[in-house]
Structures are given as structure tokens and as C-alpha cells.
mmCIF file with all atom_site columns, C-alpha atoms in Angstrom:
data_model
loop_
_atom_site.group_PDB
_atom_site.id
_atom_site.type_symbol
_atom_site.label_atom_id
_atom_site.label_alt_id
_atom_site.label_comp_id
_atom_site.label_asym_id
_atom_site.label_entity_id
_atom_site.label_seq_id
_atom_site.pdbx_PDB_ins_code
_atom_site.Cartn_x
_atom_site.Cartn_y
_atom_site.Cartn_z
_atom_site.occupancy
_atom_site.B_iso_or_equiv
_atom_site.pdbx_formal_charge
_atom_site.auth_seq_id
_atom_site.auth_comp_id
_atom_site.auth_asym_id
_atom_site.auth_atom_id
_atom_site.pdbx_PDB_model_num
ATOM 1   C CA . UNK A 1 1   ? 7.459   -27.085 -16.326 1.00 0.00 ? 1   UNK A CA 1
ATOM 2   C CA . UNK A 1 2   ? 6.191   -30.016 -14.319 1.00 0.00 ? 2   UNK A CA 1
ATOM 3   C CA . UNK A 1 3   ? 8.847   -31.140 -11.857 1.00 0.00 ? 3   UNK A CA 1
ATOM 4   C CA . UNK A 1 4   ? 6.893   -34.087 -10.472 1.00 0.00 ? 4   UNK A CA 1
ATOM 5   C CA . UNK A 1 5   ? 5.283   -36.481 -12.912 1.00 0.00 ? 5   UNK A CA 1
ATOM 6   C CA . UNK A 1 6   ? 2.816   -39.245 -12.323 1.00 0.00 ? 6   UNK A CA 1
ATOM 7   C CA . UNK A 1 7   ? 1.974   -41.215 -15.427 1.00 0.00 ? 7   UNK A CA 1
ATOM 8   C CA . UNK A 1 8   ? -0.675  -43.913 -15.759 1.00 0.00 ? 8   UNK A CA 1
ATOM 9   C CA . UNK A 1 9   ? -3.405  -41.759 -14.243 1.00 0.00 ? 9   UNK A CA 1
ATOM 10  C CA . UNK A 1 10  ? -5.585  -44.663 -13.128 1.00 0.00 ? 10  UNK A CA 1
ATOM 11  C CA . UNK A 1 11  ? -5.005  -48.108 -11.696 1.00 0.00 ? 11  UNK A CA 1
ATOM 12  C CA . UNK A 1 12  ? -7.455  -50.910 -10.972 1.00 0.00 ? 12  UNK A CA 1
ATOM 13  C CA . UNK A 1 13  ? -6.371  -53.726 -8.701  1.00 0.00 ? 13  UNK A CA 1
ATOM 14  C CA . UNK A 1 14  ? -8.056  -56.692 -7.072  1.00 0.00 ? 14  UNK A CA 1
ATOM 15  C CA . UNK A 1 15  ? -8.482  -56.624 -3.316  1.00 0.00 ? 15  UNK A CA 1
ATOM 16  C CA . UNK A 1 16  ? -5.572  -58.357 -1.610  1.00 0.00 ? 16  UNK A CA 1
ATOM 17  C CA . UNK A 1 17  ? -3.155  -57.750 -4.466  1.00 0.00 ? 17  UNK A CA 1
ATOM 18  C CA . UNK A 1 18  ? -0.353  -55.199 -4.635  1.00 0.00 ? 18  UNK A CA 1
ATOM 19  C CA . UNK A 1 19  ? -0.853  -51.647 -5.916  1.00 0.00 ? 19  UNK A CA 1
ATOM 20  C CA . UNK A 1 20  ? 2.227   -49.931 -7.296  1.00 0.00 ? 20  UNK A CA 1
ATOM 21  C CA . UNK A 1 21  ? 2.236   -46.228 -8.034  1.00 0.00 ? 21  UNK A CA 1
ATOM 22  C CA . UNK A 1 22  ? 5.136   -44.543 -9.760  1.00 0.00 ? 22  UNK A CA 1
ATOM 23  C CA . UNK A 1 23  ? 6.465   -41.020 -9.631  1.00 0.00 ? 23  UNK A CA 1
ATOM 24  C CA . UNK A 1 24  ? 9.335   -39.340 -11.485 1.00 0.00 ? 24  UNK A CA 1
ATOM 25  C CA . UNK A 1 25  ? 10.926  -36.010 -10.737 1.00 0.00 ? 25  UNK A CA 1
ATOM 26  C CA . UNK A 1 26  ? 13.263  -33.708 -12.587 1.00 0.00 ? 26  UNK A CA 1
ATOM 27  C CA . UNK A 1 27  ? 14.721  -31.416 -9.920  1.00 0.00 ? 27  UNK A CA 1
ATOM 28  C CA . UNK A 1 28  ? 17.888  -32.980 -8.492  1.00 0.00 ? 28  UNK A CA 1
ATOM 29  C CA . UNK A 1 29  ? 17.645  -30.658 -5.477  1.00 0.00 ? 29  UNK A CA 1
ATOM 30  C CA . UNK A 1 30  ? 14.549  -32.425 -4.161  1.00 0.00 ? 30  UNK A CA 1
ATOM 31  C CA . UNK A 1 31  ? 15.495  -34.114 -0.919  1.00 0.00 ? 31  UNK A CA 1
ATOM 32  C CA . UNK A 1 32  ? 12.186  -35.037 0.662   1.00 0.00 ? 32  UNK A CA 1
ATOM 33  C CA . UNK A 1 33  ? 9.305   -36.901 -0.903  1.00 0.00 ? 33  UNK A CA 1
ATOM 34  C CA . UNK A 1 34  ? 5.765   -37.487 0.235   1.00 0.00 ? 34  UNK A CA 1
ATOM 35  C CA . UNK A 1 35  ? 2.664   -39.339 -0.807  1.00 0.00 ? 35  UNK A CA 1
ATOM 36  C CA . UNK A 1 36  ? -0.781  -37.956 -0.121  1.00 0.00 ? 36  UNK A CA 1
ATOM 37  C CA . UNK A 1 37  ? -4.102  -39.724 -0.420  1.00 0.00 ? 37  UNK A CA 1
ATOM 38  C CA . UNK A 1 38  ? -7.268  -37.916 -1.393  1.00 0.00 ? 38  UNK A CA 1
ATOM 39  C CA . UNK A 1 39  ? -10.880 -39.002 -1.216  1.00 0.00 ? 39  UNK A CA 1
ATOM 40  C CA . UNK A 1 40  ? -13.566 -37.137 -3.203  1.00 0.00 ? 40  UNK A CA 1
ATOM 41  C CA . UNK A 1 41  ? -14.743 -33.902 -1.564  1.00 0.00 ? 41  UNK A CA 1
ATOM 42  C CA . UNK A 1 42  ? -11.897 -34.026 0.961   1.00 0.00 ? 42  UNK A CA 1
ATOM 43  C CA . UNK A 1 43  ? -8.453  -32.475 1.121   1.00 0.00 ? 43  UNK A CA 1
ATOM 44  C CA . UNK A 1 44  ? -5.345  -34.614 0.631   1.00 0.00 ? 44  UNK A CA 1
ATOM 45  C CA . UNK A 1 45  ? -4.091  -36.394 3.726   1.00 0.00 ? 45  UNK A CA 1
ATOM 46  C CA . UNK A 1 46  ? -0.495  -37.295 4.388   1.00 0.00 ? 46  UNK A CA 1
ATOM 47  C CA . UNK A 1 47  ? 0.304   -40.966 3.867   1.00 0.00 ? 47  UNK A CA 1
ATOM 48  C CA . UNK A 1 48  ? 4.032   -41.610 3.975   1.00 0.00 ? 48  UNK A CA 1
ATOM 49  C CA . UNK A 1 49  ? 7.295   -39.804 3.294   1.00 0.00 ? 49  UNK A CA 1
ATOM 50  C CA . UNK A 1 50  ? 10.937  -40.531 2.625   1.00 0.00 ? 50  UNK A CA 1
ATOM 51  C CA . UNK A 1 51  ? 14.100  -38.506 2.933   1.00 0.00 ? 51  UNK A CA 1
ATOM 52  C CA . UNK A 1 52  ? 16.733  -38.608 0.231   1.00 0.00 ? 52  UNK A CA 1
ATOM 53  C CA . UNK A 1 53  ? 19.192  -40.248 2.621   1.00 0.00 ? 53  UNK A CA 1
ATOM 54  C CA . UNK A 1 54  ? 17.066  -43.392 2.587   1.00 0.00 ? 54  UNK A CA 1
ATOM 55  C CA . UNK A 1 55  ? 15.950  -45.674 -0.206  1.00 0.00 ? 55  UNK A CA 1
ATOM 56  C CA . UNK A 1 56  ? 13.022  -47.302 1.536   1.00 0.00 ? 56  UNK A CA 1
ATOM 57  C CA . UNK A 1 57  ? 10.473  -46.395 4.164   1.00 0.00 ? 57  UNK A CA 1
ATOM 58  C CA . UNK A 1 58  ? 7.756   -48.700 5.375   1.00 0.00 ? 58  UNK A CA 1
ATOM 59  C CA . UNK A 1 59  ? 4.618   -47.997 7.370   1.00 0.00 ? 59  UNK A CA 1
ATOM 60  C CA . UNK A 1 60  ? 2.243   -50.896 7.709   1.00 0.00 ? 60  UNK A CA 1
ATOM 61  C CA . UNK A 1 61  ? 0.843   -51.811 4.311   1.00 0.00 ? 61  UNK A CA 1
ATOM 62  C CA . UNK A 1 62  ? 2.543   -48.840 2.653   1.00 0.00 ? 62  UNK A CA 1
ATOM 63  C CA . UNK A 1 63  ? 6.151   -48.791 1.446   1.00 0.00 ? 63  UNK A CA 1
ATOM 64  C CA . UNK A 1 64  ? 7.873   -46.055 -0.495  1.00 0.00 ? 64  UNK A CA 1
ATOM 65  C CA . UNK A 1 65  ? 11.001  -46.768 -2.494  1.00 0.00 ? 65  UNK A CA 1
ATOM 66  C CA . UNK A 1 66  ? 13.375  -44.071 -3.698  1.00 0.00 ? 66  UNK A CA 1
ATOM 67  C CA . UNK A 1 67  ? 15.865  -44.406 -6.531  1.00 0.00 ? 67  UNK A CA 1
ATOM 68  C CA . UNK A 1 68  ? 17.789  -41.155 -6.569  1.00 0.00 ? 68  UNK A CA 1
ATOM 69  C CA . UNK A 1 69  ? 19.962  -41.985 -9.549  1.00 0.00 ? 69  UNK A CA 1
ATOM 70  C CA . UNK A 1 70  ? 16.838  -42.563 -11.635 1.00 0.00 ? 70  UNK A CA 1
ATOM 71  C CA . UNK A 1 71  ? 14.931  -39.707 -9.970  1.00 0.00 ? 71  UNK A CA 1
ATOM 72  C CA . UNK A 1 72  ? 12.130  -42.147 -9.375  1.00 0.00 ? 72  UNK A CA 1
ATOM 73  C CA . UNK A 1 73  ? 10.029  -43.190 -6.443  1.00 0.00 ? 73  UNK A CA 1
ATOM 74  C CA . UNK A 1 74  ? 7.235   -45.657 -6.039  1.00 0.00 ? 74  UNK A CA 1
ATOM 75  C CA . UNK A 1 75  ? 4.514   -46.416 -3.535  1.00 0.00 ? 75  UNK A CA 1
ATOM 76  C CA . UNK A 1 76  ? 3.572   -50.016 -2.835  1.00 0.00 ? 76  UNK A CA 1
ATOM 77  C CA . UNK A 1 77  ? 0.335   -50.890 -1.106  1.00 0.00 ? 77  UNK A CA 1
ATOM 78  C CA . UNK A 1 78  ? 0.040   -54.506 -0.045  1.00 0.00 ? 78  UNK A CA 1
ATOM 79  C CA . UNK A 1 79  ? -2.423  -55.970 0.435   1.00 0.00 ? 79  UNK A CA 1
ATOM 80  C CA . UNK A 1 80  ? -4.748  -53.488 -1.257  1.00 0.00 ? 80  UNK A CA 1
ATOM 81  C CA . UNK A 1 81  ? -8.091  -52.894 0.422   1.00 0.00 ? 81  UNK A CA 1
ATOM 82  C CA . UNK A 1 82  ? -11.297 -51.303 -0.902  1.00 0.00 ? 82  UNK A CA 1
ATOM 83  C CA . UNK A 1 83  ? -10.743 -48.334 1.431   1.00 0.00 ? 83  UNK A CA 1
ATOM 84  C CA . UNK A 1 84  ? -7.533  -47.608 -0.463  1.00 0.00 ? 84  UNK A CA 1
ATOM 85  C CA . UNK A 1 85  ? -9.591  -46.481 -3.460  1.00 0.00 ? 85  UNK A CA 1
ATOM 86  C CA . UNK A 1 86  ? -8.601  -42.826 -3.775  1.00 0.00 ? 86  UNK A CA 1
ATOM 87  C CA . UNK A 1 87  ? -6.372  -40.447 -5.693  1.00 0.00 ? 87  UNK A CA 1
ATOM 88  C CA . UNK A 1 88  ? -2.723  -40.588 -4.680  1.00 0.00 ? 88  UNK A CA 1
ATOM 89  C CA . UNK A 1 89  ? -0.476  -37.560 -5.094  1.00 0.00 ? 89  UNK A CA 1
ATOM 90  C CA . UNK A 1 90  ? 3.281   -37.655 -5.161  1.00 0.00 ? 90  UNK A CA 1
ATOM 91  C CA . UNK A 1 91  ? 4.994   -34.519 -3.810  1.00 0.00 ? 91  UNK A CA 1
ATOM 92  C CA . UNK A 1 92  ? 8.574   -33.363 -3.474  1.00 0.00 ? 92  UNK A CA 1
ATOM 93  C CA . UNK A 1 93  ? 10.415  -30.692 -1.545  1.00 0.00 ? 93  UNK A CA 1
ATOM 94  C CA . UNK A 1 94  ? 13.871  -29.130 -1.620  1.00 0.00 ? 94  UNK A CA 1
ATOM 95  C CA . UNK A 1 95  ? 13.475  -27.681 1.855   1.00 0.00 ? 95  UNK A CA 1
ATOM 96  C CA . UNK A 1 96  ? 16.915  -28.438 3.160   1.00 0.00 ? 96  UNK A CA 1
ATOM 97  C CA . UNK A 1 97  ? 18.505  -26.917 0.081   1.00 0.00 ? 97  UNK A CA 1
ATOM 98  C CA . UNK A 1 98  ? 16.267  -23.944 -0.569  1.00 0.00 ? 98  UNK A CA 1
ATOM 99  C CA . UNK A 1 99  ? 15.384  -23.346 3.048   1.00 0.00 ? 99  UNK A CA 1
ATOM 100 C CA . UNK A 1 100 ? 11.687  -23.324 2.334   1.00 0.00 ? 100 UNK A CA 1
ATOM 101 C CA . UNK A 1 101 ? 8.936   -25.868 2.493   1.00 0.00 ? 101 UNK A CA 1
ATOM 102 C CA . UNK A 1 102 ? 7.370   -25.499 -0.922  1.00 0.00 ? 102 UNK A CA 1
ATOM 103 C CA . UNK A 1 103 ? 5.960   -28.760 -2.209  1.00 0.00 ? 103 UNK A CA 1
ATOM 104 C CA . UNK A 1 104 ? 5.694   -29.631 -5.896  1.00 0.00 ? 104 UNK A CA 1
ATOM 105 C CA . UNK A 1 105 ? 2.854   -32.044 -6.654  1.00 0.00 ? 105 UNK A CA 1
ATOM 106 C CA . UNK A 1 106 ? 2.166   -34.506 -9.416  1.00 0.00 ? 106 UNK A CA 1
ATOM 107 C CA . UNK A 1 107 ? -1.214  -34.803 -11.144 1.00 0.00 ? 107 UNK A CA 1
ATOM 108 C CA . UNK A 1 108 ? -2.264  -37.781 -9.063  1.00 0.00 ? 108 UNK A CA 1
ATOM 109 C CA . UNK A 1 109 ? -3.120  -41.420 -9.707  1.00 0.00 ? 109 UNK A CA 1
ATOM 110 C CA . UNK A 1 110 ? -6.649  -42.752 -9.295  1.00 0.00 ? 110 UNK A CA 1
ATOM 111 C CA . UNK A 1 111 ? -6.590  -46.158 -7.611  1.00 0.00 ? 111 UNK A CA 1
ATOM 112 C CA . UNK A 1 112 ? -9.640  -48.394 -7.635  1.00 0.00 ? 112 UNK A CA 1
ATOM 113 C CA . UNK A 1 113 ? -9.527  -51.527 -5.507  1.00 0.00 ? 113 UNK A CA 1
ATOM 114 C CA . UNK A 1 114 ? -12.041 -54.092 -6.663  1.00 0.00 ? 114 UNK A CA 1
ATOM 115 C CA . UNK A 1 115 ? -13.558 -56.223 -3.874  1.00 0.00 ? 115 UNK A CA 1
ATOM 116 C CA . UNK B 2 1   ? -11.421 -27.951 16.650  1.00 0.00 ? 1   UNK B CA 1
ATOM 117 C CA . UNK B 2 2   ? -8.184  -29.369 15.342  1.00 0.00 ? 2   UNK B CA 1
ATOM 118 C CA . UNK B 2 3   ? -6.495  -29.406 11.956  1.00 0.00 ? 3   UNK B CA 1
ATOM 119 C CA . UNK B 2 4   ? -7.270  -27.099 9.078   1.00 0.00 ? 4   UNK B CA 1
ATOM 120 C CA . UNK B 2 5   ? -10.838 -25.903 8.601   1.00 0.00 ? 5   UNK B CA 1
ATOM 121 C CA . UNK B 2 6   ? -12.140 -24.339 5.415   1.00 0.00 ? 6   UNK B CA 1
ATOM 122 C CA . UNK B 2 7   ? -15.445 -22.571 4.889   1.00 0.00 ? 7   UNK B CA 1
ATOM 123 C CA . UNK B 2 8   ? -17.646 -22.684 2.986   1.00 0.00 ? 8   UNK B CA 1
ATOM 124 C CA . UNK B 2 9   ? -17.427 -26.232 1.644   1.00 0.00 ? 9   UNK B CA 1
ATOM 125 C CA . UNK B 2 10  ? -19.319 -25.301 -1.499  1.00 0.00 ? 10  UNK B CA 1
ATOM 126 C CA . UNK B 2 11  ? -19.799 -21.944 -3.186  1.00 0.00 ? 11  UNK B CA 1
ATOM 127 C CA . UNK B 2 12  ? -21.655 -20.932 -6.319  1.00 0.00 ? 12  UNK B CA 1
ATOM 128 C CA . UNK B 2 13  ? -21.112 -17.379 -7.452  1.00 0.00 ? 13  UNK B CA 1
ATOM 129 C CA . UNK B 2 14  ? -21.854 -15.219 -10.446 1.00 0.00 ? 14  UNK B CA 1
ATOM 130 C CA . UNK B 2 15  ? -19.095 -13.510 -12.376 1.00 0.00 ? 15  UNK B CA 1
ATOM 131 C CA . UNK B 2 16  ? -19.978 -10.126 -10.888 1.00 0.00 ? 16  UNK B CA 1
ATOM 132 C CA . UNK B 2 17  ? -20.126 -11.320 -7.275  1.00 0.00 ? 17  UNK B CA 1
ATOM 133 C CA . UNK B 2 18  ? -17.606 -10.791 -4.506  1.00 0.00 ? 18  UNK B CA 1
ATOM 134 C CA . UNK B 2 19  ? -17.070 -13.609 -2.050  1.00 0.00 ? 19  UNK B CA 1
ATOM 135 C CA . UNK B 2 20  ? -14.402 -14.800 0.352   1.00 0.00 ? 20  UNK B CA 1
ATOM 136 C CA . UNK B 2 21  ? -13.011 -18.179 1.286   1.00 0.00 ? 21  UNK B CA 1
ATOM 137 C CA . UNK B 2 22  ? -11.836 -18.721 4.828   1.00 0.00 ? 22  UNK B CA 1
ATOM 138 C CA . UNK B 2 23  ? -9.187  -21.020 6.237   1.00 0.00 ? 23  UNK B CA 1
ATOM 139 C CA . UNK B 2 24  ? -8.289  -21.542 9.870   1.00 0.00 ? 24  UNK B CA 1
ATOM 140 C CA . UNK B 2 25  ? -5.621  -23.788 11.367  1.00 0.00 ? 25  UNK B CA 1
ATOM 141 C CA . UNK B 2 26  ? -5.338  -24.903 14.964  1.00 0.00 ? 26  UNK B CA 1
ATOM 142 C CA . UNK B 2 27  ? -1.954  -26.592 14.672  1.00 0.00 ? 27  UNK B CA 1
ATOM 143 C CA . UNK B 2 28  ? 0.343   -23.752 15.659  1.00 0.00 ? 28  UNK B CA 1
ATOM 144 C CA . UNK B 2 29  ? 1.849   -23.734 12.186  1.00 0.00 ? 29  UNK B CA 1
ATOM 145 C CA . UNK B 2 30  ? 3.650   -20.707 10.819  1.00 0.00 ? 30  UNK B CA 1
ATOM 146 C CA . UNK B 2 31  ? 3.103   -21.192 7.089   1.00 0.00 ? 31  UNK B CA 1
ATOM 147 C CA . UNK B 2 32  ? -0.190  -21.252 5.184   1.00 0.00 ? 32  UNK B CA 1
ATOM 148 C CA . UNK B 2 33  ? -0.944  -21.875 1.542   1.00 0.00 ? 33  UNK B CA 1
ATOM 149 C CA . UNK B 2 34  ? -3.673  -21.618 -1.056  1.00 0.00 ? 34  UNK B CA 1
ATOM 150 C CA . UNK B 2 35  ? -3.773  -24.291 -3.737  1.00 0.00 ? 35  UNK B CA 1
ATOM 151 C CA . UNK B 2 36  ? -6.086  -24.707 -6.699  1.00 0.00 ? 36  UNK B CA 1
ATOM 152 C CA . UNK B 2 37  ? -7.072  -28.122 -7.957  1.00 0.00 ? 37  UNK B CA 1
ATOM 153 C CA . UNK B 2 38  ? -8.602  -28.291 -11.417 1.00 0.00 ? 38  UNK B CA 1
ATOM 154 C CA . UNK B 2 39  ? -9.622  -31.483 -13.130 1.00 0.00 ? 39  UNK B CA 1
ATOM 155 C CA . UNK B 2 40  ? -6.717  -33.559 -14.467 1.00 0.00 ? 40  UNK B CA 1
ATOM 156 C CA . UNK B 2 41  ? -4.100  -31.041 -13.376 1.00 0.00 ? 41  UNK B CA 1
ATOM 157 C CA . UNK B 2 42  ? -1.525  -31.073 -10.610 1.00 0.00 ? 42  UNK B CA 1
ATOM 158 C CA . UNK B 2 43  ? -2.235  -29.088 -7.494  1.00 0.00 ? 43  UNK B CA 1
ATOM 159 C CA . UNK B 2 44  ? -1.349  -25.511 -8.391  1.00 0.00 ? 44  UNK B CA 1
ATOM 160 C CA . UNK B 2 45  ? 0.265   -23.368 -5.736  1.00 0.00 ? 45  UNK B CA 1
ATOM 161 C CA . UNK B 2 46  ? -1.321  -19.919 -5.595  1.00 0.00 ? 46  UNK B CA 1
ATOM 162 C CA . UNK B 2 47  ? -0.005  -18.133 -2.506  1.00 0.00 ? 47  UNK B CA 1
ATOM 163 C CA . UNK B 2 48  ? 2.357   -18.777 0.395   1.00 0.00 ? 48  UNK B CA 1
ATOM 164 C CA . UNK B 2 49  ? 2.371   -16.969 3.701   1.00 0.00 ? 49  UNK B CA 1
ATOM 165 C CA . UNK B 2 50  ? 5.088   -17.332 6.332   1.00 0.00 ? 50  UNK B CA 1
ATOM 166 C CA . UNK B 2 51  ? 4.511   -15.665 9.696   1.00 0.00 ? 51  UNK B CA 1
ATOM 167 C CA . UNK B 2 52  ? 1.650   -13.624 8.160   1.00 0.00 ? 52  UNK B CA 1
ATOM 168 C CA . UNK B 2 53  ? 3.850   -12.289 5.367   1.00 0.00 ? 53  UNK B CA 1
ATOM 169 C CA . UNK B 2 54  ? 3.202   -13.229 1.762   1.00 0.00 ? 54  UNK B CA 1
ATOM 170 C CA . UNK B 2 55  ? 6.328   -14.901 0.458   1.00 0.00 ? 55  UNK B CA 1
ATOM 171 C CA . UNK B 2 56  ? 5.050   -16.222 -2.818  1.00 0.00 ? 56  UNK B CA 1
ATOM 172 C CA . UNK B 2 57  ? 2.477   -15.260 -5.425  1.00 0.00 ? 57  UNK B CA 1
ATOM 173 C CA . UNK B 2 58  ? 2.545   -17.779 -8.211  1.00 0.00 ? 58  UNK B CA 1
ATOM 174 C CA . UNK B 2 59  ? 1.437   -15.397 -10.975 1.00 0.00 ? 59  UNK B CA 1
ATOM 175 C CA . UNK B 2 60  ? -2.143  -15.479 -9.763  1.00 0.00 ? 60  UNK B CA 1
ATOM 176 C CA . UNK B 2 61  ? -4.597  -13.067 -11.448 1.00 0.00 ? 61  UNK B CA 1
ATOM 177 C CA . UNK B 2 62  ? -5.557  -10.044 -9.367  1.00 0.00 ? 62  UNK B CA 1
ATOM 178 C CA . UNK B 2 63  ? -9.179  -11.199 -9.181  1.00 0.00 ? 63  UNK B CA 1
ATOM 179 C CA . UNK B 2 64  ? -7.853  -13.479 -6.411  1.00 0.00 ? 64  UNK B CA 1
ATOM 180 C CA . UNK B 2 65  ? -6.745  -11.485 -3.389  1.00 0.00 ? 65  UNK B CA 1
ATOM 181 C CA . UNK B 2 66  ? -5.324  -13.247 -0.319  1.00 0.00 ? 66  UNK B CA 1
ATOM 182 C CA . UNK B 2 67  ? -5.312  -11.922 3.219   1.00 0.00 ? 67  UNK B CA 1
ATOM 183 C CA . UNK B 2 68  ? -3.511  -13.303 6.248   1.00 0.00 ? 68  UNK B CA 1
ATOM 184 C CA . UNK B 2 69  ? -4.366  -11.323 9.394   1.00 0.00 ? 69  UNK B CA 1
ATOM 185 C CA . UNK B 2 70  ? -2.470  -13.749 11.646  1.00 0.00 ? 70  UNK B CA 1
ATOM 186 C CA . UNK B 2 71  ? -0.696  -17.084 11.464  1.00 0.00 ? 71  UNK B CA 1
ATOM 187 C CA . UNK B 2 72  ? -3.906  -18.998 12.131  1.00 0.00 ? 72  UNK B CA 1
ATOM 188 C CA . UNK B 2 73  ? -6.205  -17.432 9.540   1.00 0.00 ? 73  UNK B CA 1
ATOM 189 C CA . UNK B 2 74  ? -6.043  -17.118 5.793   1.00 0.00 ? 74  UNK B CA 1
ATOM 190 C CA . UNK B 2 75  ? -8.622  -15.675 3.439   1.00 0.00 ? 75  UNK B CA 1
ATOM 191 C CA . UNK B 2 76  ? -9.009  -15.682 -0.310  1.00 0.00 ? 76  UNK B CA 1
ATOM 192 C CA . UNK B 2 77  ? -11.123 -12.809 -1.588  1.00 0.00 ? 77  UNK B CA 1
ATOM 193 C CA . UNK B 2 78  ? -12.759 -13.389 -4.950  1.00 0.00 ? 78  UNK B CA 1
ATOM 194 C CA . UNK B 2 79  ? -14.182 -10.837 -7.373  1.00 0.00 ? 79  UNK B CA 1
ATOM 195 C CA . UNK B 2 80  ? -15.181 -10.808 -11.042 1.00 0.00 ? 80  UNK B CA 1
ATOM 196 C CA . UNK B 2 81  ? -14.208 -14.433 -11.501 1.00 0.00 ? 81  UNK B CA 1
ATOM 197 C CA . UNK B 2 82  ? -14.464 -16.368 -14.739 1.00 0.00 ? 82  UNK B CA 1
ATOM 198 C CA . UNK B 2 83  ? -16.093 -19.766 -15.289 1.00 0.00 ? 83  UNK B CA 1
ATOM 199 C CA . UNK B 2 84  ? -12.635 -21.308 -15.756 1.00 0.00 ? 84  UNK B CA 1
ATOM 200 C CA . UNK B 2 85  ? -11.880 -20.373 -12.147 1.00 0.00 ? 85  UNK B CA 1
ATOM 201 C CA . UNK B 2 86  ? -14.282 -23.087 -11.052 1.00 0.00 ? 86  UNK B CA 1
ATOM 202 C CA . UNK B 2 87  ? -12.195 -25.576 -9.098  1.00 0.00 ? 87  UNK B CA 1
ATOM 203 C CA . UNK B 2 88  ? -11.469 -27.001 -5.669  1.00 0.00 ? 88  UNK B CA 1
ATOM 204 C CA . UNK B 2 89  ? -9.557  -24.479 -3.598  1.00 0.00 ? 89  UNK B CA 1
ATOM 205 C CA . UNK B 2 90  ? -7.429  -26.050 -0.908  1.00 0.00 ? 90  UNK B CA 1
ATOM 206 C CA . UNK B 2 91  ? -5.832  -24.397 2.068   1.00 0.00 ? 91  UNK B CA 1
ATOM 207 C CA . UNK B 2 92  ? -2.855  -26.003 3.781   1.00 0.00 ? 92  UNK B CA 1
ATOM 208 C CA . UNK B 2 93  ? -0.511  -25.236 6.629   1.00 0.00 ? 93  UNK B CA 1
ATOM 209 C CA . UNK B 2 94  ? 2.910   -26.421 7.712   1.00 0.00 ? 94  UNK B CA 1
ATOM 210 C CA . UNK B 2 95  ? 5.234   -25.767 10.644  1.00 0.00 ? 95  UNK B CA 1
ATOM 211 C CA . UNK B 2 96  ? 7.547   -23.543 8.648   1.00 0.00 ? 96  UNK B CA 1
ATOM 212 C CA . UNK B 2 97  ? 10.695  -23.712 6.583   1.00 0.00 ? 97  UNK B CA 1
ATOM 213 C CA . UNK B 2 98  ? 12.316  -27.111 6.152   1.00 0.00 ? 98  UNK B CA 1
ATOM 214 C CA . UNK B 2 99  ? 11.136  -30.531 5.172   1.00 0.00 ? 99  UNK B CA 1
ATOM 215 C CA . UNK B 2 100 ? 7.650   -30.872 6.459   1.00 0.00 ? 100 UNK B CA 1
ATOM 216 C CA . UNK B 2 101 ? 4.478   -32.153 4.940   1.00 0.00 ? 101 UNK B CA 1
ATOM 217 C CA . UNK B 2 102 ? 1.392   -30.068 4.721   1.00 0.00 ? 102 UNK B CA 1
ATOM 218 C CA . UNK B 2 103 ? -1.874  -30.479 6.535   1.00 0.00 ? 103 UNK B CA 1
ATOM 219 C CA . UNK B 2 104 ? -4.713  -29.737 4.136   1.00 0.00 ? 104 UNK B CA 1
ATOM 220 C CA . UNK B 2 105 ? -8.221  -28.558 4.722   1.00 0.00 ? 105 UNK B CA 1
ATOM 221 C CA . UNK B 2 106 ? -11.160 -30.240 3.016   1.00 0.00 ? 106 UNK B CA 1
ATOM 222 C CA . UNK B 2 107 ? -11.341 -27.530 0.389   1.00 0.00 ? 107 UNK B CA 1
ATOM 223 C CA . UNK B 2 108 ? -13.984 -25.231 -1.027  1.00 0.00 ? 108 UNK B CA 1
ATOM 224 C CA . UNK B 2 109 ? -15.654 -26.418 -4.214  1.00 0.00 ? 109 UNK B CA 1
ATOM 225 C CA . UNK B 2 110 ? -16.169 -23.208 -6.189  1.00 0.00 ? 110 UNK B CA 1
ATOM 226 C CA . UNK B 2 111 ? -18.463 -22.944 -9.180  1.00 0.00 ? 111 UNK B CA 1
ATOM 227 C CA . UNK B 2 112 ? -18.545 -19.710 -11.161 1.00 0.00 ? 112 UNK B CA 1
ATOM 228 C CA . UNK B 2 113 ? -21.662 -19.262 -13.277 1.00 0.00 ? 113 UNK B CA 1
#
């Protein structure tokens, strides 16, 4: 049972345009959400997170939006740069509820930014 | 060194071999994890250790045997693996219980022949 779902496994976008990645979750107890970025032959690196008490968090070119009623979050990258070409994983945690820090991950989205 | 370090980076082993993967974190974290990443699949949690104690085994076959001698080191002992076990094995650590992200190592690319 996959609790975190990332559809549209790949995305190609022109440099300078916006990249939008979507993520849906099924567990209503999730209260913390993260995006990780992964280059080939490297481990995922933390990108940005959002708590369920907020609906938006921004960090430079990266913004995450959370819609709790729809159990949906999205990552916006603007403007997209060639160095953003990577796989992006959505992850969710119910740490405050379950008292643990287990993360559930989606399958990932491959982003290719075309120069 | 800082962060999470995994060795070796690449490993090729036969189905009758015994090998071990090593993970070391220099972040003062109390929780460590093994994840498996296969092609076109989500990251699969294998094991969780909190303060050296195993708190989760996600129905992992016994041919994978974890060991956590202290909060900074985590091993994954491998024996009689199958070709379908070929994958990227990722180690991660986090401060402990609560809402924290993980810090991942670079992974070990394992190929079973």
C-alpha cells in the first residue's frame, strides 16, 4: 500500500521556465512533508519541507504548497536551471502523531531541464 | 569527515559470497536506517535503529542481516543473495523521534551475479 504517490514520472522543462512536481498522500496522520533531490550515483539530499500547520513554504527558487483537504502537495521550481535536472522524491512523516520519524517516500519524478 | 559515509560505493558479488556494507555518520544522530532503491520503485525501508536498538524490520529476508554496534555505525551483512537483490542500498540517519528529515549517504550500488 503506497501512502505517497508521485505520478507523471518524468518532466522536461525549458531552462528559465517553471517546473511543477505533484505528490499525493493517503495517510491523514501525515503532518510533515519533505522533498528530496537525487543525482545519479548519489544519495538523496534534503531540499525543502513543510509542516501541516502551513500551506506554503518558500526557499529561494523552491516553493512547496500543501493542500491538506486534498492530501496534495506540490513543488515549484522557478526559474528552472540545468543543475535542477535530477530525480525528486516526495516524503511524508507522521512523527508528531506516531512519535517516530519514519518517512514514507514516493517513487520519484525525473526532471530534465533543457538549456 | 562530516555527514553520512557509505562504503563500498560499488560491490559485485556472487550468490554464494558473504559481504558487508558499512555506514558511518558523524552528525550525532540517534537513528539510522537502511533503505533499498530498485529501479522504478519507491525507496523501500528495510531496517530502523534507534539508540543502537533495532526498532523496525520491514519484512526483510534473513539473507540481509543488520548490525548496529553504536549510534554512529551501521552495517548490513549480506549472504546468499539473489540477482533480484541488485539495487542501490542507502543508509540514512536522523536526530531521533519527531519530525526530522534524513541525511542520506551516497549509497552502495550492489550487483549480484
